[in-house]
PDB file of C-alpha atoms and ligand atoms in Angstrom:
ATOM      1  CA  MET A  25     111.664-104.789   1.158  1.00  0.00           C
ATOM      2  CA  LYS A  26     109.631-107.989   1.445  1.00  0.00           C
ATOM      3  CA  PRO A  27     111.565-111.064   2.687  1.00  0.00           C
ATOM      4  CA  VAL A  28     112.037-114.132   0.478  1.00  0.00           C
ATOM      5  CA  ARG A  29     109.655-116.661   2.030  1.00  0.00           C
ATOM      6  CA  LYS A  30     108.721-118.844  -0.930  1.00  0.00           C
ATOM      7  CA  ALA A  31     110.781-121.108  -3.145  1.00  0.00           C
ATOM      8  CA  VAL A  32     109.808-122.688  -6.438  1.00  0.00           C
ATOM      9  CA  PHE A  33     111.345-126.053  -7.354  1.00  0.00           C
ATOM     10  CA  PRO A  34     110.770-126.806 -11.046  1.00  0.00           C
ATOM     11  CA  VAL A  35     110.869-130.591 -11.149  1.00  0.00           C
ATOM     12  CA  ALA A  36     108.715-131.410 -14.167  1.00  0.00           C
ATOM     13  CA  GLY A  37     111.547-131.985 -16.643  1.00  0.00           C
ATOM     14  CA  LEU A  38     111.926-135.327 -18.414  1.00  0.00           C
ATOM     15  CA  GLY A  39     115.498-135.985 -17.287  1.00  0.00           C
ATOM     16  CA  THR A  40     116.478-137.521 -20.619  1.00  0.00           C
ATOM     17  CA  ARG A  41     120.217-137.224 -19.931  1.00  0.00           C
ATOM     18  CA  LEU A  42     119.891-139.767 -17.135  1.00  0.00           C
ATOM     19  CA  LEU A  43     117.906-142.359 -19.103  1.00  0.00           C
ATOM     20  CA  PRO A  44     117.214-145.187 -18.644  1.00  0.00           C
ATOM     21  CA  ALA A  45     117.195-144.545 -14.837  1.00  0.00           C
ATOM     22  CA  THR A  46     114.656-141.762 -15.252  1.00  0.00           C
ATOM     23  CA  LYS A  47     112.195-143.701 -17.386  1.00  0.00           C
ATOM     24  CA  THR A  48     109.930-144.375 -14.419  1.00  0.00           C
ATOM     25  CA  MET A  49     111.824-142.615 -11.617  1.00  0.00           C
ATOM     26  CA  PRO A  50     111.985-138.825 -11.197  1.00  0.00           C
ATOM     27  CA  LYS A  51     115.623-137.784 -11.422  1.00  0.00           C
ATOM     28  CA  GLU A  52     115.152-135.721  -8.271  1.00  0.00           C
ATOM     29  CA  MET A  53     114.476-138.977  -6.386  1.00  0.00           C
ATOM     30  CA  LEU A  54     117.751-140.616  -7.444  1.00  0.00           C
ATOM     31  CA  THR A  55     119.972-140.905  -4.406  1.00  0.00           C
ATOM     32  CA  ILE A  56     123.131-139.017  -3.694  1.00  0.00           C
ATOM     33  CA  VAL A  57     124.695-141.320  -1.062  1.00  0.00           C
ATOM     34  CA  ASP A  58     121.647-141.927   1.159  1.00  0.00           C
ATOM     35  CA  ARG A  59     119.086-139.276   0.370  1.00  0.00           C
ATOM     36  CA  PRO A  60     117.315-138.188  -2.774  1.00  0.00           C
ATOM     37  CA  LEU A  61     118.705-135.258  -4.716  1.00  0.00           C
ATOM     38  CA  ILE A  62     115.622-133.162  -3.949  1.00  0.00           C
ATOM     39  CA  GLN A  63     116.265-133.288  -0.203  1.00  0.00           C
ATOM     40  CA  TYR A  64     119.573-131.438  -0.523  1.00  0.00           C
ATOM     41  CA  ALA A  65     117.822-128.518  -2.268  1.00  0.00           C
ATOM     42  CA  VAL A  66     114.906-128.456   0.181  1.00  0.00           C
ATOM     43  CA  ASP A  67     117.299-128.484   3.147  1.00  0.00           C
ATOM     44  CA  GLU A  68     119.246-125.627   1.538  1.00  0.00           C
ATOM     45  CA  ALA A  69     116.027-123.625   1.114  1.00  0.00           C
ATOM     46  CA  ARG A  70     114.927-124.187   4.716  1.00  0.00           C
ATOM     47  CA  GLU A  71     118.366-123.084   5.969  1.00  0.00           C
ATOM     48  CA  ALA A  72     117.874-119.851   3.975  1.00  0.00           C
ATOM     49  CA  GLY A  73     114.610-119.125   5.801  1.00  0.00           C
ATOM     50  CA  ILE A  74     112.173-120.348   3.137  1.00  0.00           C
ATOM     51  CA  GLU A  75     108.733-121.060   4.648  1.00  0.00           C
ATOM     52  CA  GLN A  76     106.819-122.351   1.614  1.00  0.00           C
ATOM     53  CA  ILE A  77     108.179-125.044  -0.712  1.00  0.00           C
ATOM     54  CA  ILE A  78     106.436-125.014  -4.107  1.00  0.00           C
ATOM     55  CA  PHE A  79     107.035-128.047  -6.334  1.00  0.00           C
ATOM     56  CA  VAL A  80     106.169-127.699 -10.009  1.00  0.00           C
ATOM     57  CA  THR A  81     105.696-131.347 -10.889  1.00  0.00           C
ATOM     58  CA  GLY A  82     104.441-133.372 -13.826  1.00  0.00           C
ATOM     59  CA  ARG A  83     103.345-136.893 -14.681  1.00  0.00           C
ATOM     60  CA  GLY A  84     105.111-139.631 -12.732  1.00  0.00           C
ATOM     61  CA  LYS A  85     106.556-137.283 -10.120  1.00  0.00           C
ATOM     62  CA  SER A  86     104.180-137.946  -7.210  1.00  0.00           C
ATOM     63  CA  SER A  87     106.772-139.888  -5.189  1.00  0.00           C
ATOM     64  CA  LEU A  88     108.720-136.668  -4.906  1.00  0.00           C
ATOM     65  CA  VAL A  89     105.937-134.869  -3.071  1.00  0.00           C
ATOM     66  CA  ASP A  90     105.071-137.952  -0.976  1.00  0.00           C
ATOM     67  CA  TYR A  91     108.659-138.065   0.233  1.00  0.00           C
ATOM     68  CA  PHE A  92     108.114-134.947   2.324  1.00  0.00           C
ATOM     69  CA  ASP A  93     105.121-136.389   4.172  1.00  0.00           C
ATOM     70  CA  LEU A  94     105.414-137.784   7.651  1.00  0.00           C
ATOM     71  CA  GLY A  95     106.173-141.495   7.081  1.00  0.00           C
ATOM     72  CA  PHE A  96     103.384-142.557   9.431  1.00  0.00           C
ATOM     73  CA  GLU A  97     102.890-146.215   8.399  1.00  0.00           C
ATOM     74  CA  LEU A  98     106.632-146.724   8.118  1.00  0.00           C
ATOM     75  CA  GLU A  99     107.221-145.274  11.579  1.00  0.00           C
ATOM     76  CA  VAL A 100     104.553-147.435  13.188  1.00  0.00           C
ATOM     77  CA  ALA A 101     105.844-150.563  11.446  1.00  0.00           C
ATOM     78  CA  MET A 102     109.453-149.848  12.367  1.00  0.00           C
ATOM     79  CA  GLN A 103     108.573-149.038  15.956  1.00  0.00           C
ATOM     80  CA  SER A 104     106.565-152.213  16.429  1.00  0.00           C
ATOM     81  CA  ALA A 105     109.474-154.191  14.955  1.00  0.00           C
ATOM     82  CA  GLY A 106     111.780-152.524  17.518  1.00  0.00           C
ATOM     83  CA  LYS A 107     113.794-150.732  14.796  1.00  0.00           C
ATOM     84  CA  SER A 108     115.425-147.338  15.358  1.00  0.00           C
ATOM     85  CA  LEU A 109     113.850-144.354  13.603  1.00  0.00           C
ATOM     86  CA  ASP A 110     117.205-142.549  13.361  1.00  0.00           C
ATOM     87  CA  LYS A 111     117.459-143.032   9.609  1.00  0.00           C
ATOM     88  CA  LEU A 112     114.042-141.440   9.110  1.00  0.00           C
ATOM     89  CA  ASP A 113     115.192-137.914   9.893  1.00  0.00           C
ATOM     90  CA  CYS A 114     113.488-136.775   6.678  1.00  0.00           C
ATOM     91  CA  SER A 115     110.145-137.996   8.009  1.00  0.00           C
ATOM     92  CA  ARG A 116     110.414-136.015  11.216  1.00  0.00           C
ATOM     93  CA  ALA A 117     111.976-132.837   9.820  1.00  0.00           C
ATOM     94  CA  ASP A 118     110.010-129.623   9.609  1.00  0.00           C
ATOM     95  CA  TYR A 119     109.756-128.799   5.906  1.00  0.00           C
ATOM     96  CA  GLY A 120     107.398-125.868   6.317  1.00  0.00           C
ATOM     97  CA  GLU A 121     104.403-125.682   4.021  1.00  0.00           C
ATOM     98  CA  ILE A 122     104.606-127.973   0.975  1.00  0.00           C
ATOM     99  CA  VAL A 123     102.556-127.026  -2.068  1.00  0.00           C
ATOM    100  CA  SER A 124     102.545-128.675  -5.461  1.00  0.00           C
ATOM    101  CA  VAL A 125     101.280-127.520  -8.797  1.00  0.00           C
ATOM    102  CA  ARG A 126     101.345-129.307 -12.153  1.00  0.00           C
ATOM    103  CA  GLN A 127     103.073-128.352 -15.353  1.00  0.00           C
ATOM    104  CA  GLN A 128     100.893-130.150 -17.884  1.00  0.00           C
ATOM    105  CA  ARG A 129     103.481-130.115 -20.652  1.00  0.00           C
ATOM    106  CA  PRO A 130     107.264-129.669 -20.351  1.00  0.00           C
ATOM    107  CA  LEU A 131     107.442-126.360 -22.194  1.00  0.00           C
ATOM    108  CA  GLY A 132     110.634-125.231 -20.537  1.00  0.00           C
ATOM    109  CA  LEU A 133     111.995-123.806 -17.305  1.00  0.00           C
ATOM    110  CA  GLY A 134     110.361-120.382 -17.740  1.00  0.00           C
ATOM    111  CA  HIS A 135     106.982-122.016 -18.251  1.00  0.00           C
ATOM    112  CA  ALA A 136     107.509-124.272 -15.201  1.00  0.00           C
ATOM    113  CA  VAL A 137     108.205-121.227 -12.994  1.00  0.00           C
ATOM    114  CA  TRP A 138     105.144-119.465 -14.426  1.00  0.00           C
ATOM    115  CA  CYS A 139     102.965-122.435 -13.390  1.00  0.00           C
ATOM    116  CA  ALA A 140     103.591-121.323  -9.773  1.00  0.00           C
ATOM    117  CA  ARG A 141     102.451-117.718 -10.359  1.00  0.00           C
ATOM    118  CA  HIS A 142      99.233-117.903  -8.338  1.00  0.00           C
ATOM    119  CA  ILE A 143     101.002-119.448  -5.360  1.00  0.00           C
ATOM    120  CA  VAL A 144     103.901-116.998  -5.479  1.00  0.00           C
ATOM    121  CA  GLY A 145     101.532-114.014  -5.692  1.00  0.00           C
ATOM    122  CA  ASP A 146     102.998-110.570  -5.111  1.00  0.00           C
ATOM    123  CA  GLU A 147     106.215-111.538  -3.301  1.00  0.00           C
ATOM    124  CA  PRO A 148     109.863-111.989  -4.192  1.00  0.00           C
ATOM    125  CA  PHE A 149     110.651-115.687  -4.487  1.00  0.00           C
ATOM    126  CA  ALA A 150     113.534-118.082  -4.885  1.00  0.00           C
ATOM    127  CA  VAL A 151     113.927-120.691  -7.624  1.00  0.00           C
ATOM    128  CA  LEU A 152     116.102-123.748  -6.985  1.00  0.00           C
ATOM    129  CA  LEU A 153     116.981-126.298  -9.655  1.00  0.00           C
ATOM    130  CA  PRO A 154     117.728-129.435  -7.660  1.00  0.00           C
ATOM    131  CA  ASP A 155     119.975-130.833 -10.444  1.00  0.00           C
ATOM    132  CA  ASP A 156     122.535-128.267  -9.392  1.00  0.00           C
ATOM    133  CA  LEU A 157     123.647-129.691  -6.077  1.00  0.00           C
ATOM    134  CA  MET A 158     125.421-126.885  -4.217  1.00  0.00           C
ATOM    135  CA  ILE A 159     127.660-127.744  -1.287  1.00  0.00           C
ATOM    136  CA  GLY A 160     128.540-124.692   0.784  1.00  0.00           C
ATOM    137  CA  GLN A 161     128.494-123.445   4.359  1.00  0.00           C
ATOM    138  CA  PRO A 162     126.291-121.547   4.666  1.00  0.00           C
ATOM    139  CA  GLY A 163     124.331-122.933   1.724  1.00  0.00           C
ATOM    140  CA  ALA A 164     124.214-121.142  -1.624  1.00  0.00           C
ATOM    141  CA  LEU A 165     120.682-119.827  -1.175  1.00  0.00           C
ATOM    142  CA  LYS A 166     121.444-118.478   2.319  1.00  0.00           C
ATOM    143  CA  GLN A 167     124.399-116.573   0.849  1.00  0.00           C
ATOM    144  CA  MET A 168     122.056-115.157  -1.805  1.00  0.00           C
ATOM    145  CA  VAL A 169     119.369-114.186   0.714  1.00  0.00           C
ATOM    146  CA  ASP A 170     122.051-112.375   2.755  1.00  0.00           C
ATOM    147  CA  ALA A 171     123.186-110.501  -0.368  1.00  0.00           C
ATOM    148  CA  TYR A 172     119.554-109.718  -1.190  1.00  0.00           C
ATOM    149  CA  ALA A 173     119.229-107.830   2.113  1.00  0.00           C
ATOM    150  CA  ASP A 174     121.797-105.330   0.687  1.00  0.00           C
ATOM    151  CA  LEU A 175     121.070-105.423  -3.018  1.00  0.00           C
ATOM    152  CA  GLY A 176     117.331-106.123  -3.323  1.00  0.00           C
ATOM    153  CA  GLY A 177     115.860-106.754  -6.774  1.00  0.00           C
ATOM    154  CA  ASN A 178     116.830-109.870  -8.670  1.00  0.00           C
ATOM    155  CA  ILE A 179     119.867-112.020  -7.937  1.00  0.00           C
ATOM    156  CA  VAL A 180     121.062-114.993  -9.955  1.00  0.00           C
ATOM    157  CA  CYS A 181     123.750-117.375  -8.818  1.00  0.00           C
ATOM    158  CA  ALA A 182     126.668-117.404 -11.257  1.00  0.00           C
ATOM    159  CA  GLU A 183     130.009-119.041 -11.831  1.00  0.00           C
ATOM    160  CA  GLU A 184     132.850-118.836 -14.337  1.00  0.00           C
ATOM    161  CA  VAL A 185     132.295-121.545 -16.954  1.00  0.00           C
ATOM    162  CA  PRO A 186     134.870-122.874 -19.418  1.00  0.00           C
ATOM    163  CA  ALA A 187     134.834-120.996 -22.756  1.00  0.00           C
ATOM    164  CA  ASN A 188     133.754-124.138 -24.636  1.00  0.00           C
ATOM    165  CA  ARG A 189     130.719-124.617 -22.339  1.00  0.00           C
ATOM    166  CA  THR A 190     128.904-121.288 -22.856  1.00  0.00           C
ATOM    167  CA  ARG A 191     126.269-123.091 -24.974  1.00  0.00           C
ATOM    168  CA  ASN A 192     125.096-124.852 -21.791  1.00  0.00           C
ATOM    169  CA  TYR A 193     124.310-121.707 -19.781  1.00  0.00           C
ATOM    170  CA  GLY A 194     122.634-118.346 -19.685  1.00  0.00           C
ATOM    171  CA  ILE A 195     125.597-115.944 -19.939  1.00  0.00           C
ATOM    172  CA  ILE A 196     125.835-112.507 -18.297  1.00  0.00           C
ATOM    173  CA  THR A 197     126.961-109.194 -19.727  1.00  0.00           C
ATOM    174  CA  PRO A 198     128.784-107.918 -16.633  1.00  0.00           C
ATOM    175  CA  GLY A 199     128.677-104.385 -15.264  1.00  0.00           C
ATOM    176  CA  GLU A 200     130.047-102.948 -12.016  1.00  0.00           C
ATOM    177  CA  ILE A 201     131.613-105.471  -9.624  1.00  0.00           C
ATOM    178  CA  LYS A 202     130.681-105.116  -5.914  1.00  0.00           C
ATOM    179  CA  GLY A 203     132.575-107.811  -3.979  1.00  0.00           C
ATOM    180  CA  ARG A 204     131.020-111.151  -4.905  1.00  0.00           C
ATOM    181  CA  ALA A 205     128.154-109.448  -6.742  1.00  0.00           C
ATOM    182  CA  THR A 206     128.325-108.269 -10.346  1.00  0.00           C
ATOM    183  CA  GLU A 207     125.754-105.957 -11.838  1.00  0.00           C
ATOM    184  CA  VAL A 208     123.959-107.668 -14.725  1.00  0.00           C
ATOM    185  CA  LEU A 209     123.641-105.521 -17.853  1.00  0.00           C
ATOM    186  CA  GLY A 210     122.391-108.280 -20.163  1.00  0.00           C
ATOM    187  CA  LEU A 211     121.637-112.007 -20.339  1.00  0.00           C
ATOM    188  CA  VAL A 212     121.929-114.321 -23.352  1.00  0.00           C
ATOM    189  CA  GLU A 213     120.706-117.918 -23.365  1.00  0.00           C
ATOM    190  CA  LYS A 214     123.196-120.547 -24.549  1.00  0.00           C
ATOM    191  CA  PRO A 215     125.458-118.389 -26.771  1.00  0.00           C
ATOM    192  CA  ALA A 216     128.227-119.841 -28.924  1.00  0.00           C
ATOM    193  CA  PRO A 217     131.663-119.152 -27.333  1.00  0.00           C
ATOM    194  CA  GLU A 218     132.448-116.452 -29.929  1.00  0.00           C
ATOM    195  CA  ASP A 219     129.163-114.631 -29.170  1.00  0.00           C
ATOM    196  CA  ALA A 220     129.302-114.938 -25.370  1.00  0.00           C
ATOM    197  CA  PRO A 221     129.546-111.541 -23.606  1.00  0.00           C
ATOM    198  CA  SER A 222     131.565-113.130 -20.736  1.00  0.00           C
ATOM    199  CA  ARG A 223     132.189-116.501 -19.174  1.00  0.00           C
ATOM    200  CA  LEU A 224     129.924-115.797 -16.218  1.00  0.00           C
ATOM    201  CA  GLY A 225     127.173-118.421 -16.457  1.00  0.00           C
ATOM    202  CA  VAL A 226     123.921-118.567 -14.501  1.00  0.00           C
ATOM    203  CA  VAL A 227     123.514-121.700 -12.368  1.00  0.00           C
ATOM    204  CA  GLY A 228     120.442-123.131 -10.664  1.00  0.00           C
ATOM    205  CA  ARG A 229     119.614-120.614  -7.902  1.00  0.00           C
ATOM    206  CA  TYR A 230     117.656-117.393  -8.376  1.00  0.00           C
ATOM    207  CA  ILE A 231     115.926-114.720  -6.317  1.00  0.00           C
ATOM    208  CA  LEU A 232     113.327-113.019  -8.489  1.00  0.00           C
ATOM    209  CA  GLN A 233     110.727-110.302  -8.202  1.00  0.00           C
ATOM    210  CA  PRO A 234     107.107-111.303  -8.950  1.00  0.00           C
ATOM    211  CA  GLU A 235     106.936-109.043 -12.038  1.00  0.00           C
ATOM    212  CA  VAL A 236     108.884-111.721 -13.918  1.00  0.00           C
ATOM    213  CA  MET A 237     105.687-113.822 -13.968  1.00  0.00           C
ATOM    214  CA  ASP A 238     103.811-111.336 -16.185  1.00  0.00           C
ATOM    215  CA  ILE A 239     106.757-111.230 -18.567  1.00  0.00           C
ATOM    216  CA  ILE A 240     106.882-115.036 -18.835  1.00  0.00           C
ATOM    217  CA  GLY A 241     103.108-115.042 -19.426  1.00  0.00           C
ATOM    218  CA  ARG A 242     103.599-112.908 -22.555  1.00  0.00           C
ATOM    219  CA  ALA A 243     106.681-114.814 -23.759  1.00  0.00           C
ATOM    220  CA  GLU A 244     107.107-116.565 -27.082  1.00  0.00           C
ATOM    221  CA  PRO A 245     109.149-119.777 -27.155  1.00  0.00           C
ATOM    222  CA  GLY A 246     112.909-119.045 -27.397  1.00  0.00           C
ATOM    223  CA  ALA A 247     116.012-121.258 -27.794  1.00  0.00           C
ATOM    224  CA  GLY A 248     115.025-124.928 -28.257  1.00  0.00           C
ATOM    225  CA  GLY A 249     111.321-124.052 -28.682  1.00  0.00           C
ATOM    226  CA  GLU A 250     111.010-123.710 -24.897  1.00  0.00           C
ATOM    227  CA  ILE A 251     109.783-120.769 -22.832  1.00  0.00           C
ATOM    228  CA  GLN A 252     113.060-119.618 -21.375  1.00  0.00           C
ATOM    229  CA  LEU A 253     113.455-118.090 -17.931  1.00  0.00           C
ATOM    230  CA  THR A 254     116.562-116.266 -19.138  1.00  0.00           C
ATOM    231  CA  ASP A 255     114.631-114.291 -21.774  1.00  0.00           C
ATOM    232  CA  ALA A 256     112.051-113.137 -19.205  1.00  0.00           C
ATOM    233  CA  MET A 257     114.718-112.199 -16.652  1.00  0.00           C
ATOM    234  CA  ALA A 258     116.554-110.195 -19.316  1.00  0.00           C
ATOM    235  CA  GLU A 259     113.502-107.936 -19.632  1.00  0.00           C
ATOM    236  CA  LEU A 260     113.796-106.936 -15.969  1.00  0.00           C
ATOM    237  CA  ILE A 261     117.307-105.558 -16.445  1.00  0.00           C
ATOM    238  CA  GLY A 262     117.212-101.765 -16.273  1.00  0.00           C
ATOM    239  CA  LEU A 263     113.784-101.787 -14.606  1.00  0.00           C
ATOM    240  CA  GLN A 264     114.868-103.362 -11.314  1.00  0.00           C
ATOM    241  CA  PRO A 265     118.238-103.983  -9.626  1.00  0.00           C
ATOM    242  CA  PHE A 266     119.779-107.120 -11.134  1.00  0.00           C
ATOM    243  CA  HIS A 267     122.926-108.828  -9.884  1.00  0.00           C
ATOM    244  CA  ALA A 268     124.829-112.046 -10.306  1.00  0.00           C
ATOM    245  CA  LEU A 269     126.361-113.509  -7.137  1.00  0.00           C
ATOM    246  CA  THR A 270     129.340-115.829  -7.150  1.00  0.00           C
ATOM    247  CA  VAL A 271     128.710-117.918  -4.051  1.00  0.00           C
ATOM    248  CA  GLN A 272     131.252-119.881  -1.999  1.00  0.00           C
ATOM    249  CA  ALA A 273     130.032-123.367  -2.790  1.00  0.00           C
ATOM    250  CA  VAL A 274     130.955-126.343  -4.916  1.00  0.00           C
ATOM    251  CA  ARG A 275     128.410-127.186  -7.624  1.00  0.00           C
ATOM    252  CA  HIS A 276     127.725-130.646  -9.045  1.00  0.00           C
ATOM    253  CA  ASP A 277     125.531-130.911 -12.127  1.00  0.00           C
ATOM    254  CA  CYS A 278     123.572-134.011 -11.185  1.00  0.00           C
ATOM    255  CA  GLY A 279     121.417-133.849 -14.326  1.00  0.00           C
ATOM    256  CA  ASP A 280     124.407-135.308 -16.151  1.00  0.00           C
ATOM    257  CA  LYS A 281     125.762-138.843 -15.615  1.00  0.00           C
ATOM    258  CA  ALA A 282     129.366-137.893 -14.796  1.00  0.00           C
ATOM    259  CA  GLY A 283     128.249-135.029 -12.545  1.00  0.00           C
ATOM    260  CA  PHE A 284     125.866-137.372 -10.747  1.00  0.00           C
ATOM    261  CA  VAL A 285     128.594-139.922 -10.013  1.00  0.00           C
ATOM    262  CA  LEU A 286     131.040-137.202  -8.935  1.00  0.00           C
ATOM    263  CA  ALA A 287     128.460-135.746  -6.526  1.00  0.00           C
ATOM    264  CA  ASN A 288     128.047-139.157  -4.926  1.00  0.00           C
ATOM    265  CA  LEU A 289     131.810-139.500  -4.557  1.00  0.00           C
ATOM    266  CA  ALA A 290     132.300-135.976  -3.200  1.00  0.00           C
ATOM    267  CA  ILE A 291     129.609-136.328  -0.567  1.00  0.00           C
ATOM    268  CA  ALA A 292     130.635-139.851   0.405  1.00  0.00           C
ATOM    269  CA  LEU A 293     134.259-138.717   0.813  1.00  0.00           C
ATOM    270  CA  ASP A 294     133.076-136.090   3.309  1.00  0.00           C
ATOM    271  CA  ARG A 295     131.382-138.760   5.399  1.00  0.00           C
ATOM    272  CA  PRO A 296     133.620-140.310   8.056  1.00  0.00           C
ATOM    273  CA  ASP A 297     131.561-143.532   8.006  1.00  0.00           C
ATOM    274  CA  LEU A 298     132.058-144.025   4.256  1.00  0.00           C
ATOM    275  CA  ALA A 299     135.296-142.245   3.313  1.00  0.00           C
ATOM    276  CA  PRO A 300     137.880-144.881   4.380  1.00  0.00           C
ATOM    277  CA  LEU A 301     136.376-147.662   2.231  1.00  0.00           C
ATOM    278  CA  ILE A 302     136.051-145.407  -0.792  1.00  0.00           C
ATOM    279  CA  GLU A 303     139.512-143.894  -0.428  1.00  0.00           C
ATOM    280  CA  ASP A 304     140.940-147.386  -0.163  1.00  0.00           C
ATOM    281  CA  TYR A 305     139.131-148.439  -3.356  1.00  0.00           C
ATOM    282  CA  LEU A 306     140.258-145.323  -5.237  1.00  0.00           C
ATOM    283  CA  ALA A 307     143.859-145.819  -4.135  1.00  0.00           C
ATOM    284  CA  ARG A 308     143.751-149.408  -5.435  1.00  0.00           C
ATOM    285  CA  ARG A 309     142.333-148.237  -8.764  1.00  0.00           C
TER     286      ARG A 309
HETATM  287  P1  UTP B 497     116.836-129.490 -17.637  1.00  0.00           P
HETATM  288  O1  UTP B 497     117.369-128.574 -18.650  1.00  0.00           O
HETATM  289  O2  UTP B 497     117.824-130.242 -16.805  1.00  0.00           O
HETATM  290  O3  UTP B 497     115.820-130.487 -18.360  1.00  0.00           O
HETATM  291  O4  UTP B 497     115.855-128.657 -16.701  1.00  0.00           O
HETATM  292  P2  UTP B 497     115.324-131.904 -17.887  1.00  0.00           P
HETATM  293  O5  UTP B 497     114.163-132.281 -18.721  1.00  0.00           O
HETATM  294  O6  UTP B 497     115.110-131.932 -16.408  1.00  0.00           O
HETATM  295  O7  UTP B 497     116.551-132.889 -18.161  1.00  0.00           O
HETATM  296  P3  UTP B 497     117.201-133.432 -19.540  1.00  0.00           P
HETATM  297  O8  UTP B 497     117.946-132.235 -20.119  1.00  0.00           O
HETATM  298  O9  UTP B 497     116.114-133.948 -20.411  1.00  0.00           O
HETATM  299  O10 UTP B 497     118.121-134.500 -19.081  1.00  0.00           O
HETATM  300  C1  UTP B 497     116.318-127.826 -15.659  1.00  0.00           C
HETATM  301  C2  UTP B 497     115.289-127.811 -14.550  1.00  0.00           C
HETATM  302  O11 UTP B 497     114.032-127.326 -15.032  1.00  0.00           O
HETATM  303  C3  UTP B 497     113.011-128.269 -14.821  1.00  0.00           C
HETATM  304  C4  UTP B 497     113.708-129.603 -14.666  1.00  0.00           C
HETATM  305  O12 UTP B 497     112.915-130.501 -13.884  1.00  0.00           O
HETATM  306  C5  UTP B 497     115.007-129.208 -13.989  1.00  0.00           C
HETATM  307  O13 UTP B 497     114.849-129.057 -12.582  1.00  0.00           O
HETATM  308  N1  UTP B 497     112.064-128.221 -15.976  1.00  0.00           N
HETATM  309  C6  UTP B 497     112.565-128.160 -17.228  1.00  0.00           C
HETATM  310  C7  UTP B 497     110.718-128.231 -15.755  1.00  0.00           C
HETATM  311  O14 UTP B 497     110.239-128.292 -14.598  1.00  0.00           O
HETATM  312  N2  UTP B 497     109.873-128.162 -16.820  1.00  0.00           N
HETATM  313  C8  UTP B 497     110.348-128.087 -18.093  1.00  0.00           C
HETATM  314  O15 UTP B 497     109.530-127.987 -19.019  1.00  0.00           O
HETATM  315  C9  UTP B 497     111.715-128.101 -18.293  1.00  0.00           C
END
């Protein structure tokens, strides 16, 4: 079984739910406490052993790729001004190999993943949606990579979603349960609650086999006129092992305004330097 060495980060979406902030700023560069959203996902991938980070970007997203460069001018300027470089840990970190490819038109998540097909090649790969900020120890992707060593095939990260929210997720038809893993017998994109086969929804972490790329390449637009990743993954069921893994992590949907604010609060409250002030404020409220 080939190891999972590559991770695709689809970051070409328009981020309309966070407008107006995202009019000129990629949503992945909005800060959660003191670092951009994208850094949490990249750190999670590196912890899971990912060697190559593949950004699928679009117009106006260049700052996101620049962020992972060594901040050479900044370092020289700060050093000559006698300032500490401690806060520049992102500049000095080892992010492995960074590759970026363009999605010329936002035709959906499936299409964004497909844009990385030549870079992924003939290897299993991870997909991380940075909007889904996952806080876990070890990180969500590391838990999935560990499960992959036993299960192989395709693994999606899943969680129980409220019955009235099934329209926001790809929903799983569950089969045999093996600890935290559930065999996937079917996948439906955004079903109405009465049509949903379960309440197990797919969230933004995947380990996929490269064959999914050919399937996406043949795909017709699905729900919302977009090329859906869910539809392509559904075609792999029965051909390759396919499981959903419920990871031990807390998820914040940062693509949504309330989720974004809650993620900031949750992370700040875990920081000893910030928590007392915030707790004091919340108590007064
Ligand atoms: P979303 O469904 O959150 O879409 O995409 P969005 O455009 O980013 O945000 P809203 O709904 O308009 O507010 C899920 C993930 O897929 C990527 C997004 O960047 C995000 O990481 N994506 C989506 C693409 O890369 N390309 C697309 O065509 C669509």
